[in-house]
XYZ file of N, CA and C in Angstrom:
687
model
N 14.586 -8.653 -27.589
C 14.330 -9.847 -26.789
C 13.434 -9.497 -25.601
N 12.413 -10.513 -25.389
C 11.546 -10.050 -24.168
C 12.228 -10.111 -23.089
N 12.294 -9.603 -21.987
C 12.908 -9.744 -20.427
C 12.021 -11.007 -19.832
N 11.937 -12.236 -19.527
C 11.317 -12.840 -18.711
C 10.924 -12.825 -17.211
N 12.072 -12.072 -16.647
C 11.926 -11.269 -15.569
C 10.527 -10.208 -15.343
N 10.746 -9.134 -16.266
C 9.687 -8.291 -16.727
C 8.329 -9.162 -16.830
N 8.300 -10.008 -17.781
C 7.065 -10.520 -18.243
C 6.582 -11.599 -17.065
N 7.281 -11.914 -16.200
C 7.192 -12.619 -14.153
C 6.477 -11.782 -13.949
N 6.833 -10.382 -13.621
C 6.210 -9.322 -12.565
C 4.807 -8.591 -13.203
N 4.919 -8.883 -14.501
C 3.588 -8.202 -15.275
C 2.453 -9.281 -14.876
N 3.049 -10.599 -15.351
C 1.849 -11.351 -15.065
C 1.068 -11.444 -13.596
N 2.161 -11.333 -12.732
C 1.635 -11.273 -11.301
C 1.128 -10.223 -10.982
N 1.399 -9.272 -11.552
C 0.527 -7.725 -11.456
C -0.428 -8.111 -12.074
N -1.014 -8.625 -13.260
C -2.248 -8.448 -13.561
C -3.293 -9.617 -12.887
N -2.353 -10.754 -12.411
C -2.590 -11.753 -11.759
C -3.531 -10.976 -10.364
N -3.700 -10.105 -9.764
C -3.749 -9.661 -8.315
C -5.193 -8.852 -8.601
N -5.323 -8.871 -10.120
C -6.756 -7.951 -10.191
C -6.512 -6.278 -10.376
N -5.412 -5.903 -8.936
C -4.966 -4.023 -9.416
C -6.626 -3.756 -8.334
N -6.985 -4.829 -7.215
C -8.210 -4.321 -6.481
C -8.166 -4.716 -4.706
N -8.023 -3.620 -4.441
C -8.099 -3.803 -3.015
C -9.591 -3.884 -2.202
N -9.824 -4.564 -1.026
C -11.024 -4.013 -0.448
C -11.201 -2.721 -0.035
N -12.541 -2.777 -0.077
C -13.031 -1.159 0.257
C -12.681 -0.744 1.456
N -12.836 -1.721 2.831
C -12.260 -0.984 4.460
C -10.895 -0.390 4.275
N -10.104 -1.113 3.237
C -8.604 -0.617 3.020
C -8.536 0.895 2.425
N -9.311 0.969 1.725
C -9.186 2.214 0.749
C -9.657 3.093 2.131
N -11.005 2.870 2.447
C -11.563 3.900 3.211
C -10.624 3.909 4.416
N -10.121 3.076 5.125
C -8.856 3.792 6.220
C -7.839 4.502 6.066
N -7.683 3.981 4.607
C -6.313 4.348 3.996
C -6.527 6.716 4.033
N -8.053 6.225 3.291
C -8.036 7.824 2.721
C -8.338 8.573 3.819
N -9.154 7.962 5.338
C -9.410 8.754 6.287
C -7.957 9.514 6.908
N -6.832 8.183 7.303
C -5.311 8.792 7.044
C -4.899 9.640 6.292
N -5.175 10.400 5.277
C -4.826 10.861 4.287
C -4.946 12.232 4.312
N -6.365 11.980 4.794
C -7.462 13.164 5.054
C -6.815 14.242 6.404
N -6.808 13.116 6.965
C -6.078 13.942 8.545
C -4.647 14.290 8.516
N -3.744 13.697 7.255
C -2.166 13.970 7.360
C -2.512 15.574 6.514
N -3.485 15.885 5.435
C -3.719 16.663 5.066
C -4.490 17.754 4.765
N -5.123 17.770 6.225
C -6.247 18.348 6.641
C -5.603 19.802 6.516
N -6.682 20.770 5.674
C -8.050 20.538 5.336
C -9.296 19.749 4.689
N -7.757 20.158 3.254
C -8.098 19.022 2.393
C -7.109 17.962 1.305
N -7.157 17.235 0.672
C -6.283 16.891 0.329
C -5.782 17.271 -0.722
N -4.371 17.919 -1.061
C -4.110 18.781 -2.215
C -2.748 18.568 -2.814
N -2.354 19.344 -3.437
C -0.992 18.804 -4.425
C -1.018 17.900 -5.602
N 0.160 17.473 -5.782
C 0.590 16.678 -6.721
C 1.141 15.116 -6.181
N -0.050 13.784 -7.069
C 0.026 12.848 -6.001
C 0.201 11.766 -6.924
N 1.687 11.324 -6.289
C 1.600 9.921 -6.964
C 1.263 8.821 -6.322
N -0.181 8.028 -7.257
C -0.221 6.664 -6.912
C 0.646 5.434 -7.524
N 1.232 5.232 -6.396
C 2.011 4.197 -6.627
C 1.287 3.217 -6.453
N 1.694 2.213 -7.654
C 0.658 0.963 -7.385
C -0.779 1.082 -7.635
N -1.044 1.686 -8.876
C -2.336 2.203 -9.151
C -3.202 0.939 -9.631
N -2.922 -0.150 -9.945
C -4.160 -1.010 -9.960
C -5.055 -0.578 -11.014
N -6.164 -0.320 -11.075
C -7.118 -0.556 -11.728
C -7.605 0.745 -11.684
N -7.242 1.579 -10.784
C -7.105 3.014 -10.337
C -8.801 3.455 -9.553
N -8.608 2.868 -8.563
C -9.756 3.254 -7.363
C -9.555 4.096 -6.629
N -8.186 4.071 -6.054
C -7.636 5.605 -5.313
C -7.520 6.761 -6.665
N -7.012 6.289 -7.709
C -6.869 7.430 -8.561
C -8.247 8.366 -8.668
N -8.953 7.851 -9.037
C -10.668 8.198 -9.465
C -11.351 9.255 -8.154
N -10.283 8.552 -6.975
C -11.305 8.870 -5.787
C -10.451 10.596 -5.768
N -8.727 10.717 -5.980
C -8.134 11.597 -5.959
C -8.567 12.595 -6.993
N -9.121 12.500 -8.132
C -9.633 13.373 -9.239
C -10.591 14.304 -8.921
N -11.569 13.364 -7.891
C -12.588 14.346 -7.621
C -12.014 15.038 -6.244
N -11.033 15.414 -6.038
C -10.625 16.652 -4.630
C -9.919 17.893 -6.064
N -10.565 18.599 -5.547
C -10.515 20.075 -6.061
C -8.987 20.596 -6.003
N -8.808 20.066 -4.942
C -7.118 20.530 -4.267
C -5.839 19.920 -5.084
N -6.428 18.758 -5.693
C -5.333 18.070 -5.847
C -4.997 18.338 -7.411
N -3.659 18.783 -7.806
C -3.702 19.531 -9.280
C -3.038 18.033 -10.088
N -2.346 17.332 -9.556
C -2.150 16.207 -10.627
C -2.148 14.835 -9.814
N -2.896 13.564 -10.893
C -2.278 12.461 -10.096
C -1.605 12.009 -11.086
N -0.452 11.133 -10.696
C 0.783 10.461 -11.309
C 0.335 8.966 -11.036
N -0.328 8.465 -11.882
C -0.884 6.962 -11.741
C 0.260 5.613 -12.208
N 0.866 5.235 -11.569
C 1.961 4.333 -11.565
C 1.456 2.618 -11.325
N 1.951 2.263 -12.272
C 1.540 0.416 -12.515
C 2.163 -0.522 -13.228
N 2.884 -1.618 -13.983
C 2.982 -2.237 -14.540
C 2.019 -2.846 -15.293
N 0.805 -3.163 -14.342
C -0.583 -3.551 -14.617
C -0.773 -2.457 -16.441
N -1.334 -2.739 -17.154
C -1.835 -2.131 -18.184
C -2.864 -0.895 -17.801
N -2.757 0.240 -18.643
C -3.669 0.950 -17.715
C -5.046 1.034 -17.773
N -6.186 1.693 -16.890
C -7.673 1.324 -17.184
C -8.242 2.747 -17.275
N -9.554 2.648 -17.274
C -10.206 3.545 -17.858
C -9.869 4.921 -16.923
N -9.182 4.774 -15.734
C -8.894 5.985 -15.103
C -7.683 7.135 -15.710
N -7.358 5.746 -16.699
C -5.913 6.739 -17.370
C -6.658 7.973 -18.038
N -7.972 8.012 -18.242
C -8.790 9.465 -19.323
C -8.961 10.222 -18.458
N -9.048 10.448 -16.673
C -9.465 11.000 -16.273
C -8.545 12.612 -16.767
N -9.523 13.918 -16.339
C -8.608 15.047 -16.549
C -7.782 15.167 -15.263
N -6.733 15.597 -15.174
C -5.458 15.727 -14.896
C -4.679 14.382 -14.342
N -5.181 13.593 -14.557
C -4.756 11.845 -14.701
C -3.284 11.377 -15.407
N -1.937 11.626 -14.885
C -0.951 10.819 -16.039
C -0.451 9.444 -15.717
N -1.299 8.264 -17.115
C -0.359 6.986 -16.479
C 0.718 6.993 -16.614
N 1.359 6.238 -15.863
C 3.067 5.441 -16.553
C 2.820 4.360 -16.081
N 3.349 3.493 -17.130
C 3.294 2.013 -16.973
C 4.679 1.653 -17.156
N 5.410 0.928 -15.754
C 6.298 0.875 -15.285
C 6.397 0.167 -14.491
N 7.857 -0.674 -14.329
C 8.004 -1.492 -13.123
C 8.546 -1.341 -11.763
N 7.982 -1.238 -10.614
C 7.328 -0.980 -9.749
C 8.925 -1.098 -9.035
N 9.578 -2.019 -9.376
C 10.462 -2.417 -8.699
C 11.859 -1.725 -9.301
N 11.536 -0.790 -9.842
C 12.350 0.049 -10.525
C 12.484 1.375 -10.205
N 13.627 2.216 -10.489
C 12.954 3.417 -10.344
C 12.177 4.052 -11.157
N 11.705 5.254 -10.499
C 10.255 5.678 -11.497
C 10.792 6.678 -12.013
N 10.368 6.859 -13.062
C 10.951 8.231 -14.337
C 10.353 9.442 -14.213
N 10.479 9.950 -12.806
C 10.315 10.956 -12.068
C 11.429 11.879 -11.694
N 11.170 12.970 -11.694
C 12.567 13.837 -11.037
C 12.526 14.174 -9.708
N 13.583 14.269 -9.224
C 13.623 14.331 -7.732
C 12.633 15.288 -6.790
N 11.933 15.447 -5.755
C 11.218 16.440 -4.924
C 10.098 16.786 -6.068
N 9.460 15.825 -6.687
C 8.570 16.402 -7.860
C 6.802 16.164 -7.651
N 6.590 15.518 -6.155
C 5.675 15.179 -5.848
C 5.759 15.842 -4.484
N 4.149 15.497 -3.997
C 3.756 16.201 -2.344
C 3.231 15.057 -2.010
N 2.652 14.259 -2.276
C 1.920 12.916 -1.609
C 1.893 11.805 -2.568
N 2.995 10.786 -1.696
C 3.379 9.146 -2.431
C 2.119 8.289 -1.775
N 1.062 7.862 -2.349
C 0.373 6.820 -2.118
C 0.321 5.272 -2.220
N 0.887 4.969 -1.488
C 1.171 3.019 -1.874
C 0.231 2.398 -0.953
N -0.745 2.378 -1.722
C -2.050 1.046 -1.014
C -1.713 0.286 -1.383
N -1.292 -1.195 -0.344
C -0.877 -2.623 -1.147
C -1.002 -2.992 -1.979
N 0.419 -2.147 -1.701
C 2.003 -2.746 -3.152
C 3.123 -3.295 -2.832
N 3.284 -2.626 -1.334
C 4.874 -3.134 -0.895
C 5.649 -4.980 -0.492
N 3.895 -5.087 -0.679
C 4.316 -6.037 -0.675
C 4.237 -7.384 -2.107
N 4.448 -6.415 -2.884
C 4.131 -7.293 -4.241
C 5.916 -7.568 -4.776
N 6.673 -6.059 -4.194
C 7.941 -5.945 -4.536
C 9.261 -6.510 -3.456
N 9.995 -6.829 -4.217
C 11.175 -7.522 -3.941
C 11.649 -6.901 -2.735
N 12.592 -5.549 -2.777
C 13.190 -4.735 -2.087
C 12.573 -3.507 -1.382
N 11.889 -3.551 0.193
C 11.439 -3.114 0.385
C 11.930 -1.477 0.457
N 13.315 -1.952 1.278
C 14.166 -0.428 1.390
C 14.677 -0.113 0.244
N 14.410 -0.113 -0.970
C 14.832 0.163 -2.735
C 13.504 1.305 -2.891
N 12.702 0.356 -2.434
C 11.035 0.995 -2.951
C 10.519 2.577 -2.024
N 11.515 2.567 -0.749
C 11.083 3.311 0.114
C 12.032 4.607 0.134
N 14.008 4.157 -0.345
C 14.319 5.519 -1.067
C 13.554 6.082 -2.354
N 13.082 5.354 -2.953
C 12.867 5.953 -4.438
C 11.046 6.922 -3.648
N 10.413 6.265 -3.048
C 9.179 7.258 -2.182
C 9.863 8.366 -2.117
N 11.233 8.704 -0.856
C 11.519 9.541 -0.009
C 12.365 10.367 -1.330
N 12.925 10.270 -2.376
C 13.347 10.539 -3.578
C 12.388 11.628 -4.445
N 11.297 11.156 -4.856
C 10.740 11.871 -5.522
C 9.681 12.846 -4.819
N 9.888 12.890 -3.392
C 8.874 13.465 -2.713
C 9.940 15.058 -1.898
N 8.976 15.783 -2.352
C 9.151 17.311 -1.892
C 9.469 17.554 -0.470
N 10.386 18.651 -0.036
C 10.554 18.494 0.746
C 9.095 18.539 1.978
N 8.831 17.797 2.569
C 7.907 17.802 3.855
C 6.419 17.207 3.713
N 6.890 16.394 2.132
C 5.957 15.779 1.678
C 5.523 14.817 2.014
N 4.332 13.592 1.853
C 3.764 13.047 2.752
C 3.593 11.554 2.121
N 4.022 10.652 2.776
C 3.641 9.375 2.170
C 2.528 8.988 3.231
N 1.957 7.565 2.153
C 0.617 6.860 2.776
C 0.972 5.292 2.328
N 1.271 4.945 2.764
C 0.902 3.260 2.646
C 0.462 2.217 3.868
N -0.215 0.789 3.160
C -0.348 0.252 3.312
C 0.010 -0.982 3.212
N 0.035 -2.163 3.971
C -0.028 -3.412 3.428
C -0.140 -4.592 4.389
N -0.577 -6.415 4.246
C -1.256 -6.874 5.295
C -0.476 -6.784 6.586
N -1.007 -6.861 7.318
C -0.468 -6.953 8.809
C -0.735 -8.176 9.501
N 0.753 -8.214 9.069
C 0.804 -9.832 9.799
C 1.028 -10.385 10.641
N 0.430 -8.920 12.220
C 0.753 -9.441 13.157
C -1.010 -9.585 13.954
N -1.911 -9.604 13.336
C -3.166 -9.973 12.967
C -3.658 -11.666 13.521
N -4.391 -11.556 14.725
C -4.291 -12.824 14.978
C -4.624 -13.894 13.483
N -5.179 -13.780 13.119
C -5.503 -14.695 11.556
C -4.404 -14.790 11.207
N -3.612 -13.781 10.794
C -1.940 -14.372 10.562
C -1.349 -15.167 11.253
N -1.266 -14.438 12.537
C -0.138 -15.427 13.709
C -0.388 -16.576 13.681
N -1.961 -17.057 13.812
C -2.228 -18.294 13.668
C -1.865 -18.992 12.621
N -2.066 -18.092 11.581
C -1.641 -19.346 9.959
C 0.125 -19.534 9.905
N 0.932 -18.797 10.620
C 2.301 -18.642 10.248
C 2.622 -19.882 11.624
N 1.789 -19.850 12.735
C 2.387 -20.764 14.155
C 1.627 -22.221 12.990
N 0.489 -22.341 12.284
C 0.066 -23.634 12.079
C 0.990 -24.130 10.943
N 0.603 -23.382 9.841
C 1.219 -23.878 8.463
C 2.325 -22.680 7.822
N 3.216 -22.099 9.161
C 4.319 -21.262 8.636
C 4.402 -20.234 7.748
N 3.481 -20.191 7.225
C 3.116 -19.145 6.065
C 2.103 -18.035 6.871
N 2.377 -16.668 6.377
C 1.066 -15.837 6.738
C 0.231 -15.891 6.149
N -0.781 -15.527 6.818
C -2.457 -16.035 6.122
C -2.513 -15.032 4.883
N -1.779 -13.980 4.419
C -2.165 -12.759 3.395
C -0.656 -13.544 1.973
N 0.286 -14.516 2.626
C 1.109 -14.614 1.914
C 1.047 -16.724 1.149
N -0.256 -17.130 1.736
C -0.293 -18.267 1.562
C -0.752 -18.040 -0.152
N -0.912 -19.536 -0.842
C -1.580 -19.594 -2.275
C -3.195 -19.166 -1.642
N -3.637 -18.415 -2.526
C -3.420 -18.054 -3.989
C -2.480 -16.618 -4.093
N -2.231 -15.985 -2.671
C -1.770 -14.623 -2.720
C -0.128 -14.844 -3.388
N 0.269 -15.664 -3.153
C 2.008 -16.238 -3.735
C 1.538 -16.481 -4.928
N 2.459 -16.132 -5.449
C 3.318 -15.212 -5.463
C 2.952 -14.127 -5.738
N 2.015 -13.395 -5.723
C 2.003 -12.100 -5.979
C 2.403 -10.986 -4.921
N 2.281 -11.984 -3.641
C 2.634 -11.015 -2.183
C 3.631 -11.611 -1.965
N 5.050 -10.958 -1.711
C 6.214 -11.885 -1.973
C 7.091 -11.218 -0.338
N 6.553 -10.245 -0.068
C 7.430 -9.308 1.075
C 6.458 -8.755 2.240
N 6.960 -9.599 3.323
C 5.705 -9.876 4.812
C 7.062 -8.379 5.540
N 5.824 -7.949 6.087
C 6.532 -6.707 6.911
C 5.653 -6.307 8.450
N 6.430 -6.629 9.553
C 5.657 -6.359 10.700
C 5.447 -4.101 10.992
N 4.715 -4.142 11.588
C 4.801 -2.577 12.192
C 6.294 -2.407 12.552
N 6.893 -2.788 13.310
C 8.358 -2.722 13.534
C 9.505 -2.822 12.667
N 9.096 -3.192 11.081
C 10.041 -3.497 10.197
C 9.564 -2.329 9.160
N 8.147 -1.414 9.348
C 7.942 -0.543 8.256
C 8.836 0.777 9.039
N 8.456 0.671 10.572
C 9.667 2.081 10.631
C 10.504 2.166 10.713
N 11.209 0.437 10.857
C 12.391 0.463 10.734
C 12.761 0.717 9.317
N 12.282 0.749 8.178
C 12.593 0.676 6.754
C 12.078 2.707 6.386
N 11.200 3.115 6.437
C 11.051 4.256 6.845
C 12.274 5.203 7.293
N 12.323 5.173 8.250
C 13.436 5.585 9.089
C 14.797 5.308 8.394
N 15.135 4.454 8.163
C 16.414 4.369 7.019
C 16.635 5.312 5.932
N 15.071 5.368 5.233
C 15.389 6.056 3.862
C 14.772 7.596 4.139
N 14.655 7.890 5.207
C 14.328 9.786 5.794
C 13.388 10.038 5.536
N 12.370 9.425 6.671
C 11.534 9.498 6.191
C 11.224 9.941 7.839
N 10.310 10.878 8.509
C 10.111 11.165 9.929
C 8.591 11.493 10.289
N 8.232 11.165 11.580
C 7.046 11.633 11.780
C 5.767 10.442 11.744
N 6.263 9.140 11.691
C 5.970 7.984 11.307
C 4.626 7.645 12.351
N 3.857 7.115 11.607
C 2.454 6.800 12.367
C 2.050 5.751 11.584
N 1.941 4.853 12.859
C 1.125 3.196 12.433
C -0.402 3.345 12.787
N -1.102 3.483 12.108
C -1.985 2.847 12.495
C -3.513 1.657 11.710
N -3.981 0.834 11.909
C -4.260 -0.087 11.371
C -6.214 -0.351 10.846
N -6.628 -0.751 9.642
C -7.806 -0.672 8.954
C -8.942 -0.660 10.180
N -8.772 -1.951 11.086
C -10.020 -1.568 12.214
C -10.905 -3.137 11.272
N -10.546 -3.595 10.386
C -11.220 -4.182 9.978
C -10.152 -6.049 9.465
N -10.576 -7.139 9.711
C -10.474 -8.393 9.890
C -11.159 -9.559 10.156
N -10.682 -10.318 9.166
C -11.332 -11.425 9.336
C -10.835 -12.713 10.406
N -11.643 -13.125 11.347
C -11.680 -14.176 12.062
C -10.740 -15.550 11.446
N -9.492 -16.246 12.477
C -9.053 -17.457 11.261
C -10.221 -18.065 10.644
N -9.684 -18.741 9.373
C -10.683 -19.564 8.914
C -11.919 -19.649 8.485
N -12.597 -18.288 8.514
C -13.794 -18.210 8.575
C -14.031 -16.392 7.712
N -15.007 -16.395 7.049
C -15.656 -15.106 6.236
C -15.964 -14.215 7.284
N -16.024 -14.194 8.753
C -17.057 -13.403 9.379
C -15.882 -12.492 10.421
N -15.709 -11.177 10.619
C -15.314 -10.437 10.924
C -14.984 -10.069 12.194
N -13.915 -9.877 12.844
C -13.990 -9.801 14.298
C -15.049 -8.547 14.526
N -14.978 -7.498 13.944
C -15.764 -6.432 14.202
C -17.442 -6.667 14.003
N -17.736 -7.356 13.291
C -19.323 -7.679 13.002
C -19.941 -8.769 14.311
N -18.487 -9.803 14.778
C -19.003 -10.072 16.217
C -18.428 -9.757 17.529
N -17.815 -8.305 17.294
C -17.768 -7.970 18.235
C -18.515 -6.443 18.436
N -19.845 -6.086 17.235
C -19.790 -4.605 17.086
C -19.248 -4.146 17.213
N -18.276 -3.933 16.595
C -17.346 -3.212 16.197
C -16.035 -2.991 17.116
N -16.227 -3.180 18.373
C -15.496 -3.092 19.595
C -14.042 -3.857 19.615
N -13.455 -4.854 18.834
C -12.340 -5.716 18.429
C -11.649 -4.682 17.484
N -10.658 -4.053 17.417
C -10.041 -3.408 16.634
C -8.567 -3.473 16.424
N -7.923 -2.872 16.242
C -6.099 -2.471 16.005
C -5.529 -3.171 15.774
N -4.203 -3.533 16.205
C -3.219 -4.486 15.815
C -3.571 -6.079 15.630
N -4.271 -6.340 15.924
C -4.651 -8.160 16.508
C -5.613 -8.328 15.860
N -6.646 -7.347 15.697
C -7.617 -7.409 14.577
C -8.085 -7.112 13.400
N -6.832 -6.930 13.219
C -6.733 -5.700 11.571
C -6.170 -6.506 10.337
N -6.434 -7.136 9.524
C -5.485 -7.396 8.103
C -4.789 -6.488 7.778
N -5.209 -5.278 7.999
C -4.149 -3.922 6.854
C -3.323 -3.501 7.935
N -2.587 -2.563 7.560
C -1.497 -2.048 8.304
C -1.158 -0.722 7.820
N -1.466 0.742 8.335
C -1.343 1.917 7.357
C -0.302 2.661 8.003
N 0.743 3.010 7.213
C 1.826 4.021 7.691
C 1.468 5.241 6.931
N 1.781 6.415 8.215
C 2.061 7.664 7.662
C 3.419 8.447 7.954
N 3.971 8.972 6.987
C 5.222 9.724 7.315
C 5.175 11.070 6.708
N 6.450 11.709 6.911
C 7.066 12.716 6.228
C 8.198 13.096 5.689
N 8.346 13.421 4.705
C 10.051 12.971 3.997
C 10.597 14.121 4.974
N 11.827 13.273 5.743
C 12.487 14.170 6.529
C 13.392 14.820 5.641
């Protein structure tokens, strides 16, 4: 018998594309870069692999000996890469991983596609080695463009249609370390894309403000870094 449940969360996964913008990726990986400076290395699961844009980008670092590409989404042409393993799996589940079996959990907005945020954030702090390093992301909805859409029409601007249902779980900076911090996770660092759009409008606080409008108020994304305590 099919799960209808299952076949909900597939469709909305494939519903979402599996594609983030590029300012996201590129803040995401500059974070990444600096949690693991020199370079970035180990064994890395992307969680929430999408269409696999972070995967592709992780293949080409020399350092890094496996990625663990994780999705419900069906997988794409990144599943051939060499040392590339998909699993296609639900997200909101645990992952068929063994415990401390990874060095770097990557979740570029996902967390908020899933139900249970603190479910999603033991099973991170779970399969990650000891002193290992998570990266995520997801919108920040304390973003004037948000505040405004949630004070006008109650909804956040990243959680209104067409993003509903696929973005189902709104999380402020104050609710990721509080969720963090629960599941042992230490060493926690917010910090945010640098990049946003103006309410209502295509045009960027940063493009009219050269660039000078930044962080919390002007950011759609929202990037945490930790360390499995």
């Amino acid at each position: 018998m099919t799960d209808p449940l299952r076949l909900d969360r597939t469709a909305r996964a494939v519903r979402t594309g599996g594609v983030s913008s590029g300012p996201i990726h590129d803040a995401a990986w500059r974070a990444l870069e600096q949690a693991l400076a020199p370079a970035i290395h180990g064994r890395v699961l992307d969680f929430g692999s999408g269409t696999g844009t972070l995967t592709r980008r992780l293949a080409a670092e020399p350092g890094v000996t496996e990625i663990i590409a994780c999705d419900l989404a069906p997988a794409g042409d990144a599943a051939a890469l060499p040392r590339v393993r998909w699993i296609t799996t639900d997200l909101n589940e645990p992952l068929p991983l063994a415990a401390g079996s990874v060095d770097v959990v990557a979740a570029i907005e996902v967390i908020e596609h899933l139900e249970n945020p603190r479910a999603v954030a033991r099973e991170w702090r779970r399969v990650l080695a000891p002193d290992g390093v998570l990266l995520m992301s997801t919108p920040n909805i304390e973003a004037w463009r948000s505040v405004l859409s949630f004070t006008v029409r109650g909804e956040h601007a990243a959680f209104r249609a067409p993003s509903y249902p696929s973005h189902i779980t709104a999380l402020s900076a104050a609710d990721i370390r509080h969720v963090l911090e629960e599941s042992g996770f230490a060493d926690i660092r917010v910090t945010y894309t640098g990049h946003g759009l103006l309410p209502g409008a295509r045009t960027s606080w940063q493009s009219l403000s050269l660039g000078r409008l930044r962080g919390r108020r002007y950011s759609d994304n929202v990037i945490a870094i930790a360390r499995a305590g």
